[in-house]
Short mmCIF file of C-alpha atoms and ligand atoms in Angstrom, two decimals:
data_model
loop_
_atom_site.label_atom_id
_atom_site.label_comp_id
_atom_site.label_asym_id
_atom_site.label_seq_id
_atom_site.Cartn_x
_atom_site.Cartn_y
_atom_site.Cartn_z
CA UNK A 8 190.79 96.32 104.91
CA UNK A 9 192.57 93.02 104.01
CA UNK A 10 192.45 90.03 106.28
CA UNK A 11 196.17 90.46 107.18
CA UNK A 12 195.49 93.97 108.75
CA UNK A 13 194.80 93.90 112.54
CA UNK A 14 191.34 95.22 113.48
CA UNK A 15 191.55 98.73 114.63
CA UNK A 16 190.88 99.02 118.31
CA UNK A 17 187.43 100.37 118.90
CA UNK A 18 187.28 103.97 120.33
CA UNK A 19 185.07 103.02 123.17
CA UNK A 20 184.49 99.32 123.27
CA UNK A 21 180.94 98.20 123.40
CA UNK A 22 180.23 96.57 126.76
CA UNK A 23 178.22 93.37 127.23
CA UNK A 24 175.51 92.78 129.84
CA UNK A 25 178.18 90.55 131.75
CA UNK A 26 180.52 93.64 131.69
CA UNK A 27 177.82 96.05 132.73
CA UNK A 28 176.61 93.83 135.53
CA UNK A 29 172.89 93.65 136.81
CA UNK A 30 173.06 97.37 138.13
CA UNK A 31 174.43 98.48 134.87
CA UNK A 32 171.86 96.73 132.74
CA UNK A 33 168.97 98.11 134.98
CA UNK A 34 170.58 101.65 134.65
CA UNK A 35 170.51 101.22 130.80
CA UNK A 36 167.00 99.76 130.78
CA UNK A 37 165.45 102.54 132.83
CA UNK A 38 167.58 105.52 131.66
CA UNK A 39 164.94 106.91 129.60
CA UNK A 40 162.03 106.51 131.95
CA UNK A 41 160.30 109.90 132.81
CA UNK A 42 158.31 110.65 135.97
CA UNK A 43 154.58 110.29 135.50
CA UNK A 44 151.79 111.57 137.79
CA UNK A 45 149.97 108.26 137.44
CA UNK A 46 152.95 106.44 138.88
CA UNK A 47 153.76 108.03 142.33
CA UNK A 48 156.54 105.35 142.98
CA UNK A 49 158.34 104.22 139.83
CA UNK A 50 161.44 102.13 139.11
CA UNK A 51 163.99 102.04 141.75
CA UNK A 52 162.19 100.69 144.84
CA UNK A 53 161.03 97.06 145.65
CA UNK A 54 157.74 97.63 143.79
CA UNK A 55 155.93 100.46 142.00
CA UNK A 56 152.81 102.29 143.03
CA UNK A 57 150.33 103.05 140.32
CA UNK A 58 147.27 104.99 140.52
CA UNK A 59 143.94 103.40 139.55
CA UNK A 60 141.66 106.17 138.66
CA UNK A 61 138.54 103.75 138.07
CA UNK A 62 139.02 101.77 141.10
CA UNK A 63 139.30 98.58 139.19
CA UNK A 64 142.60 97.70 137.23
CA UNK A 65 142.81 95.87 134.04
CA UNK A 66 145.95 93.67 133.74
CA UNK A 67 147.51 91.55 131.20
CA UNK A 68 150.90 90.05 130.46
CA UNK A 69 152.49 88.96 127.12
CA UNK A 70 156.01 87.98 126.26
CA UNK A 71 158.13 87.99 123.17
CA UNK A 72 161.09 85.56 122.63
CA UNK A 73 164.02 85.79 120.13
CA UNK A 74 163.65 83.11 117.58
CA UNK A 75 159.92 82.73 118.08
CA UNK A 76 158.61 86.28 117.69
CA UNK A 77 161.57 88.05 116.22
CA UNK A 78 165.07 87.59 114.92
CA UNK A 79 167.70 90.49 115.15
CA UNK A 80 168.69 89.58 111.57
CA UNK A 81 165.03 90.81 110.75
CA UNK A 82 164.46 93.61 113.02
CA UNK A 83 166.16 96.16 115.38
CA UNK A 84 166.37 96.24 119.13
CA UNK A 85 164.20 99.50 119.17
CA UNK A 86 161.38 97.63 117.19
CA UNK A 87 161.61 94.76 119.62
CA UNK A 88 160.97 97.03 122.57
CA UNK A 89 158.22 98.94 120.84
CA UNK A 90 156.65 95.74 119.64
CA UNK A 91 156.51 94.25 123.14
CA UNK A 92 154.73 97.16 124.51
CA UNK A 93 152.32 97.53 121.49
CA UNK A 94 151.10 93.93 121.75
CA UNK A 95 150.36 94.42 125.47
CA UNK A 96 148.58 97.60 124.91
CA UNK A 97 146.35 95.84 122.35
CA UNK A 98 145.11 93.57 125.07
CA UNK A 99 144.04 96.61 127.21
CA UNK A 100 142.29 98.18 124.25
CA UNK A 101 140.56 94.81 123.68
CA UNK A 102 138.89 95.25 127.04
CA UNK A 103 137.70 98.62 126.19
CA UNK A 104 140.31 100.19 128.46
CA UNK A 105 143.22 102.71 128.22
CA UNK A 106 146.79 101.92 129.28
CA UNK A 107 148.13 103.38 132.36
CA UNK A 108 151.49 101.60 133.19
CA UNK A 109 153.82 98.77 132.09
CA UNK A 110 156.42 96.63 133.72
CA UNK A 111 159.03 95.18 131.66
CA UNK A 112 161.16 92.01 132.26
CA UNK A 113 164.24 91.86 130.00
CA UNK A 114 165.84 88.59 129.69
CA UNK A 115 169.21 88.53 127.82
CA UNK A 116 172.36 86.30 127.49
CA UNK A 117 175.45 87.77 129.20
CA UNK A 118 177.07 88.50 125.78
CA UNK A 119 174.28 90.86 124.77
CA UNK A 120 175.80 94.19 123.77
CA UNK A 121 174.95 97.34 125.61
CA UNK A 122 173.69 99.02 122.37
CA UNK A 123 171.15 96.19 122.05
CA UNK A 124 169.95 96.86 125.62
CA UNK A 125 169.83 100.56 125.16
CA UNK A 126 167.89 100.17 121.89
CA UNK A 127 165.30 97.90 123.50
CA UNK A 128 164.95 100.40 126.24
CA UNK A 129 164.44 103.27 123.77
CA UNK A 130 161.74 101.08 122.16
CA UNK A 131 159.86 100.37 125.42
CA UNK A 132 159.95 103.91 126.56
CA UNK A 133 158.81 105.26 123.16
CA UNK A 134 156.23 102.39 123.00
CA UNK A 135 154.75 103.24 126.32
CA UNK A 136 154.50 106.90 125.41
CA UNK A 137 152.72 105.92 122.10
CA UNK A 138 150.32 103.81 123.96
CA UNK A 139 149.58 106.54 126.51
CA UNK A 140 151.12 104.79 129.41
CA UNK A 141 154.41 104.86 131.40
CA UNK A 142 157.04 102.41 132.56
CA UNK A 143 156.49 101.54 136.25
CA UNK A 144 159.28 99.08 136.75
CA UNK A 145 160.40 95.62 135.61
CA UNK A 146 163.16 92.99 136.12
CA UNK A 147 166.39 92.02 134.46
CA UNK A 148 167.36 88.37 134.14
CA UNK A 149 169.98 86.14 132.47
CA UNK A 150 168.24 83.94 129.67
CA UNK A 151 169.50 81.97 126.79
CA UNK A 152 167.67 84.21 124.24
CA UNK A 153 166.62 87.70 124.46
CA UNK A 154 163.02 87.97 125.73
CA UNK A 155 160.81 90.72 126.90
CA UNK A 156 157.92 89.84 129.16
CA UNK A 157 155.59 92.82 129.74
CA UNK A 158 152.78 93.40 132.06
CA UNK A 159 150.36 96.18 131.32
CA UNK A 160 147.92 97.84 133.65
CA UNK A 161 144.81 99.67 132.32
CA UNK A 162 141.99 101.78 133.33
CA UNK A 163 138.19 101.38 132.40
CA UNK A 164 137.34 105.08 132.88
CA UNK A 165 134.15 104.08 134.35
CA UNK A 166 133.06 101.80 131.51
CA UNK A 167 132.27 98.00 131.81
CA UNK A 168 134.87 95.74 130.39
CA UNK A 169 134.01 94.20 127.00
CA UNK A 170 134.46 90.58 127.30
CA UNK A 171 135.16 87.67 124.78
CA UNK A 172 131.87 86.11 125.88
CA UNK A 173 129.35 88.81 125.12
CA UNK A 174 128.56 88.12 121.53
CA UNK A 175 124.91 87.43 120.76
CA UNK A 176 123.12 85.85 117.84
CA UNK A 177 122.45 88.58 115.28
CA UNK A 178 125.32 90.73 116.19
CA UNK A 179 127.47 92.29 113.46
CA UNK A 180 131.17 91.18 113.53
CA UNK A 181 133.51 93.96 112.70
CA UNK A 182 137.27 94.71 112.66
CA UNK A 183 139.38 97.90 113.14
CA UNK A 184 143.10 97.78 111.82
CA UNK A 185 144.96 95.82 109.26
CA UNK A 186 144.86 92.06 108.88
CA UNK A 187 147.69 90.00 107.46
CA UNK A 188 150.17 92.91 107.08
CA UNK A 189 152.59 91.42 109.76
CA UNK A 190 152.53 87.97 108.21
CA UNK A 191 153.15 89.47 104.79
CA UNK A 192 156.03 91.62 106.11
CA UNK A 193 157.64 88.58 107.75
CA UNK A 194 157.38 86.81 104.40
CA UNK A 195 159.01 89.77 102.55
CA UNK A 196 161.86 89.55 104.91
CA UNK A 197 162.19 85.75 104.78
CA UNK A 198 162.28 85.93 100.88
CA UNK A 199 164.95 88.58 101.08
CA UNK A 200 162.68 90.86 98.81
CA UNK A 201 163.23 94.56 98.78
CA UNK A 202 160.50 97.05 99.40
CA UNK A 203 156.85 96.69 100.98
CA UNK A 204 158.19 98.75 103.84
CA UNK A 205 154.85 99.42 105.44
CA UNK A 206 154.31 95.68 105.70
CA UNK A 207 157.77 94.96 106.93
CA UNK A 208 157.35 97.86 109.55
CA UNK A 209 154.10 96.16 110.78
CA UNK A 210 155.81 92.91 111.35
CA UNK A 211 158.55 94.65 113.23
CA UNK A 212 156.21 96.64 115.29
CA UNK A 213 152.43 96.55 114.86
CA UNK A 214 150.31 99.78 115.20
CA UNK A 215 147.16 98.41 116.92
CA UNK A 216 144.25 100.95 116.82
CA UNK A 217 144.41 101.44 120.54
CA UNK A 218 141.73 104.12 120.74
CA UNK A 219 139.23 102.04 118.88
CA UNK A 220 138.85 99.71 121.83
CA UNK A 221 137.40 102.37 124.28
CA UNK A 222 135.39 103.72 121.37
CA UNK A 223 133.83 100.34 120.62
CA UNK A 224 133.07 99.84 124.24
CA UNK A 225 131.34 103.24 124.33
CA UNK A 226 129.44 102.38 121.12
CA UNK A 227 128.05 99.30 122.93
CA UNK A 228 130.32 96.40 121.60
CA UNK A 229 129.09 93.20 123.02
CA UNK A 230 132.44 91.22 122.62
CA UNK A 231 136.00 92.43 121.86
CA UNK A 232 139.44 90.94 121.31
CA UNK A 233 142.60 91.64 119.49
CA UNK A 234 143.86 89.53 116.54
CA UNK A 235 147.19 88.16 117.71
CA UNK A 236 146.95 84.51 116.42
CA UNK A 237 145.10 85.07 113.14
CA UNK A 238 141.49 86.24 112.30
CA UNK A 239 139.91 82.88 112.01
CA UNK A 240 141.54 81.35 115.09
CA UNK A 241 140.66 84.61 117.28
CA UNK A 242 137.20 84.63 115.95
CA UNK A 243 136.79 81.07 116.96
CA UNK A 244 137.93 81.90 120.50
CA UNK A 245 135.45 84.73 120.63
CA UNK A 246 132.49 82.64 119.13
CA UNK A 247 133.30 79.73 121.51
CA UNK A 248 133.43 81.91 124.55
CA UNK A 249 130.03 83.47 123.56
CA UNK A 250 128.40 80.21 122.53
CA UNK A 251 127.76 81.48 118.98
CA UNK A 252 128.85 80.57 115.51
CA UNK A 253 130.39 83.27 113.31
CA UNK A 254 129.65 83.58 109.54
CA UNK A 255 132.32 85.80 107.78
CA UNK A 256 131.75 87.18 104.27
CA UNK A 257 134.76 86.61 102.02
CA UNK A 258 134.19 89.67 99.97
CA UNK A 259 134.49 91.72 103.13
CA UNK A 260 137.93 90.13 103.79
CA UNK A 261 139.30 90.95 100.50
CA UNK A 262 143.16 91.73 100.75
CA UNK A 263 144.02 95.53 100.33
CA UNK A 264 146.13 96.65 97.36
CA UNK A 265 149.37 96.59 99.39
CA UNK A 266 148.91 92.93 100.14
CA UNK A 267 147.91 92.02 96.54
CA UNK A 268 150.93 93.75 95.24
CA UNK A 269 153.15 91.98 97.81
CA UNK A 270 151.55 88.53 97.03
CA UNK A 271 152.05 89.07 93.30
CA UNK A 272 155.78 89.83 93.93
CA UNK A 273 156.24 86.81 96.23
CA UNK A 274 154.11 84.48 94.18
CA UNK A 275 151.89 83.66 97.01
CA UNK A 276 148.31 83.99 98.36
CA UNK A 277 147.30 87.22 100.01
CA UNK A 278 143.96 85.80 101.25
CA UNK A 279 145.86 83.42 103.54
CA UNK A 280 147.64 86.33 105.19
CA UNK A 281 144.36 88.07 105.91
CA UNK A 282 142.71 85.04 107.42
CA UNK A 283 145.28 83.33 109.42
CA UNK A 284 148.29 85.86 109.76
CA UNK A 285 148.50 87.04 113.34
CA UNK A 286 150.36 89.84 115.17
CA UNK A 287 148.85 92.96 113.44
CA UNK A 288 146.81 93.16 116.56
CA UNK A 289 143.73 94.55 114.74
CA UNK A 290 140.67 94.62 117.01
CA UNK A 291 137.90 92.28 116.44
CA UNK A 292 134.46 93.04 117.91
CA UNK A 293 130.76 92.27 117.83
CA UNK A 294 128.05 94.95 117.78
CA UNK A 295 124.21 94.67 118.15
CA UNK A 296 122.69 94.83 114.66
CA UNK A 297 121.72 98.36 113.83
CA UNK A 298 124.42 100.11 115.93
CA UNK A 299 126.28 102.57 113.74
CA UNK A 300 130.09 101.34 113.85
CA UNK A 301 132.46 103.79 115.24
CA UNK A 302 134.93 105.42 112.73
CA UNK A 303 137.53 102.90 111.53
CA UNK A 304 135.51 99.81 112.09
CA UNK A 305 134.31 97.68 109.10
CA UNK A 306 131.64 94.86 109.17
CA UNK A 307 133.04 91.46 108.06
CA UNK A 308 130.28 89.04 109.04
CA UNK A 309 127.53 88.18 111.69
CA UNK A 310 127.18 86.00 114.79
CA UNK A 311 124.40 83.44 114.78
CA UNK A 312 122.92 80.89 117.23
CA UNK A 313 125.05 77.73 116.65
CA UNK A 314 122.27 75.60 115.24
CA UNK A 315 123.67 72.36 113.81
CA UNK A 316 127.37 73.27 114.15
CA UNK A 317 129.02 73.59 117.60
CA UNK A 318 129.53 77.00 119.22
CA UNK A 319 132.83 78.39 118.02
CA UNK A 320 132.25 77.41 114.49
CA UNK A 321 133.68 80.15 112.09
CA UNK A 322 132.82 79.94 108.46
CA UNK A 323 133.78 82.01 105.36
CA UNK A 324 131.08 82.17 102.81
CA UNK A 325 129.54 79.04 104.64
CA UNK A 326 132.66 77.16 104.32
CA UNK A 327 134.04 75.71 107.55
CA UNK A 328 137.26 74.47 105.93
CA UNK A 329 139.39 77.51 106.39
CA UNK A 330 138.69 77.93 110.02
CA UNK A 331 141.61 75.78 111.16
CA UNK A 332 144.39 78.18 110.51
CA UNK A 333 146.33 80.50 112.82
CA UNK A 334 149.08 80.23 115.31
CA UNK A 335 149.35 77.93 118.22
CA UNK A 336 152.25 78.70 120.69
CA UNK A 337 153.08 74.97 121.11
CA UNK A 338 153.10 73.83 117.59
CA UNK A 339 156.30 74.47 115.58
CA UNK A 340 154.70 76.79 113.13
CA UNK A 341 151.36 77.93 111.79
CA UNK A 342 148.60 75.48 111.96
CA UNK A 343 147.59 74.12 108.52
CA UNK A 344 144.63 76.26 107.49
CA UNK A 345 145.27 76.54 103.80
N1 ATP B 14 150.43 80.86 132.95
C1 ATP B 14 149.32 81.42 133.09
N2 ATP B 14 148.73 81.58 134.24
C2 ATP B 14 147.52 82.08 134.41
N3 ATP B 14 146.82 82.54 133.53
C3 ATP B 14 147.24 82.50 132.21
C4 ATP B 14 148.50 81.84 131.85
N4 ATP B 14 148.82 81.86 130.63
C5 ATP B 14 147.76 82.43 130.07
N5 ATP B 14 146.80 82.87 130.90
C6 ATP B 14 145.36 83.46 130.72
O1 ATP B 14 144.86 82.74 129.67
C7 ATP B 14 144.19 83.73 128.76
C8 ATP B 14 144.61 83.48 127.34
O2 ATP B 14 146.05 83.81 127.16
P1 ATP B 14 146.62 84.13 125.84
O3 ATP B 14 148.07 84.42 126.09
O4 ATP B 14 146.38 82.95 124.88
O5 ATP B 14 145.91 85.44 125.27
P2 ATP B 14 146.44 86.63 124.60
O6 ATP B 14 147.68 87.24 125.41
O7 ATP B 14 145.26 87.44 124.27
O8 ATP B 14 147.01 85.98 123.23
P3 ATP B 14 148.51 85.95 122.67
O9 ATP B 14 149.42 85.57 123.65
O10 ATP B 14 148.39 85.06 121.38
O11 ATP B 14 148.69 87.39 122.17
C9 ATP B 14 144.38 85.06 129.20
O12 ATP B 14 143.35 85.51 130.03
C10 ATP B 14 145.72 84.75 130.27
O13 ATP B 14 145.69 85.67 131.24
C1 TPS B 15 160.76 85.09 112.99
C2 TPS B 15 159.30 84.83 113.23
N1 TPS B 15 158.82 83.80 112.79
C3 TPS B 15 157.38 83.66 112.85
C4 TPS B 15 156.61 84.71 113.39
C5 TPS B 15 155.12 84.58 113.47
N2 TPS B 15 154.53 84.25 114.76
C6 TPS B 15 155.25 83.82 115.75
S1 TPS B 15 154.29 83.67 117.15
C7 TPS B 15 152.96 84.19 116.40
C8 TPS B 15 151.55 84.40 117.07
C9 TPS B 15 151.59 84.78 118.48
O1 TPS B 15 152.22 83.84 119.16
P1 TPS B 15 152.11 83.79 120.81
O2 TPS B 15 150.68 83.19 121.14
O3 TPS B 15 153.17 82.61 121.19
O4 TPS B 15 152.36 85.02 121.36
C10 TPS B 15 153.25 84.46 115.08
C11 TPS B 15 152.27 84.92 114.12
C12 TPS B 15 157.25 85.82 113.85
N3 TPS B 15 156.65 86.87 114.50
N4 TPS B 15 158.69 85.83 113.79
MG1 MG B 16 149.39 85.86 125.70
#
């Protein structure tokens, strides 16, 4: 088509949020929600009613915002929806619990297209099913950028929650899931490089090892968290809360083949992704020495009494230097940890 030719009129014009109106946006956002026995009252009333089989409810909230956590040039609406759910589900797994229900607040500008809203809704519905929970309700609101603010409810199934503060000197520090894949995938996209589809997919939507949380709890994990801000930073949070120091073994943090190949192609450093990249939502735990680690978990270090260094100190091969890296929500970018 040359620039002189008029654009052909669309068969069925794509509507915007402004044209759909609030009720139309809610109808799109909740279109795929299925009835679920754990949610006797779902979307449509003033509030939802969710069963709490354990009698205690685990609850957490996490938001993702266009520009900071995703850009539509680098991902798809469906990935955005799935990702918002997945990272919330990871926080429930990180307590040793299972997901029951999610509420989803969708913020978007009036010019947001209906296919974007529908894609996000497909993503949240699929993400909830993948995480073993259901959508109980939510809210829609006009915002400057697209954002998804999710609240997740979880059930402990009779177990005790595994806190950040339970690590003890002598415990083994272990992880389950990938480290650095999301950060590498983002760098692939930012470099405009082809390939490394698995890494790119992890950036667009992480796949936290959700079942590993309850399994770690059942195996006697003393502390548990998910890696959202980078291994070193989240290890530091765990160590500080527990009043221990953590010594990581660099050899056990060796980048995998995919990361090594990617770093070679991009001319960058794979080790940095592993240590400071967030958003894979791997699980990080401590276990008493001698406990057989559940399937999928690998030891990466040990917890010790703080000794000379303050509680919260994290070292790699005895070096405290690298422990500064990771993501801080109020700094512009990654903290300097290289
Ligand atoms: N505005 C707030 N009001 C009350 N509690 C909050 C607020 N913001 C955070 N918290 C609490 O502070 C703790 C740490 O929150 P943070 O968001 O850093 O954790 P996270 O969700 O595990 O990490 P990330 O957001 O990096 O994935 C959580 O227990 C959270 O509930
Ligand atoms: C386009 C784009 N640029 C950079 C990043 C990396 N990033 C942003 S926030 C965050 C940690 C969690 O933050 P919070 O604690 O605010 O949830 C990370 C690793 C991204 N995902 N997308
Ligand atoms: Mg948070």
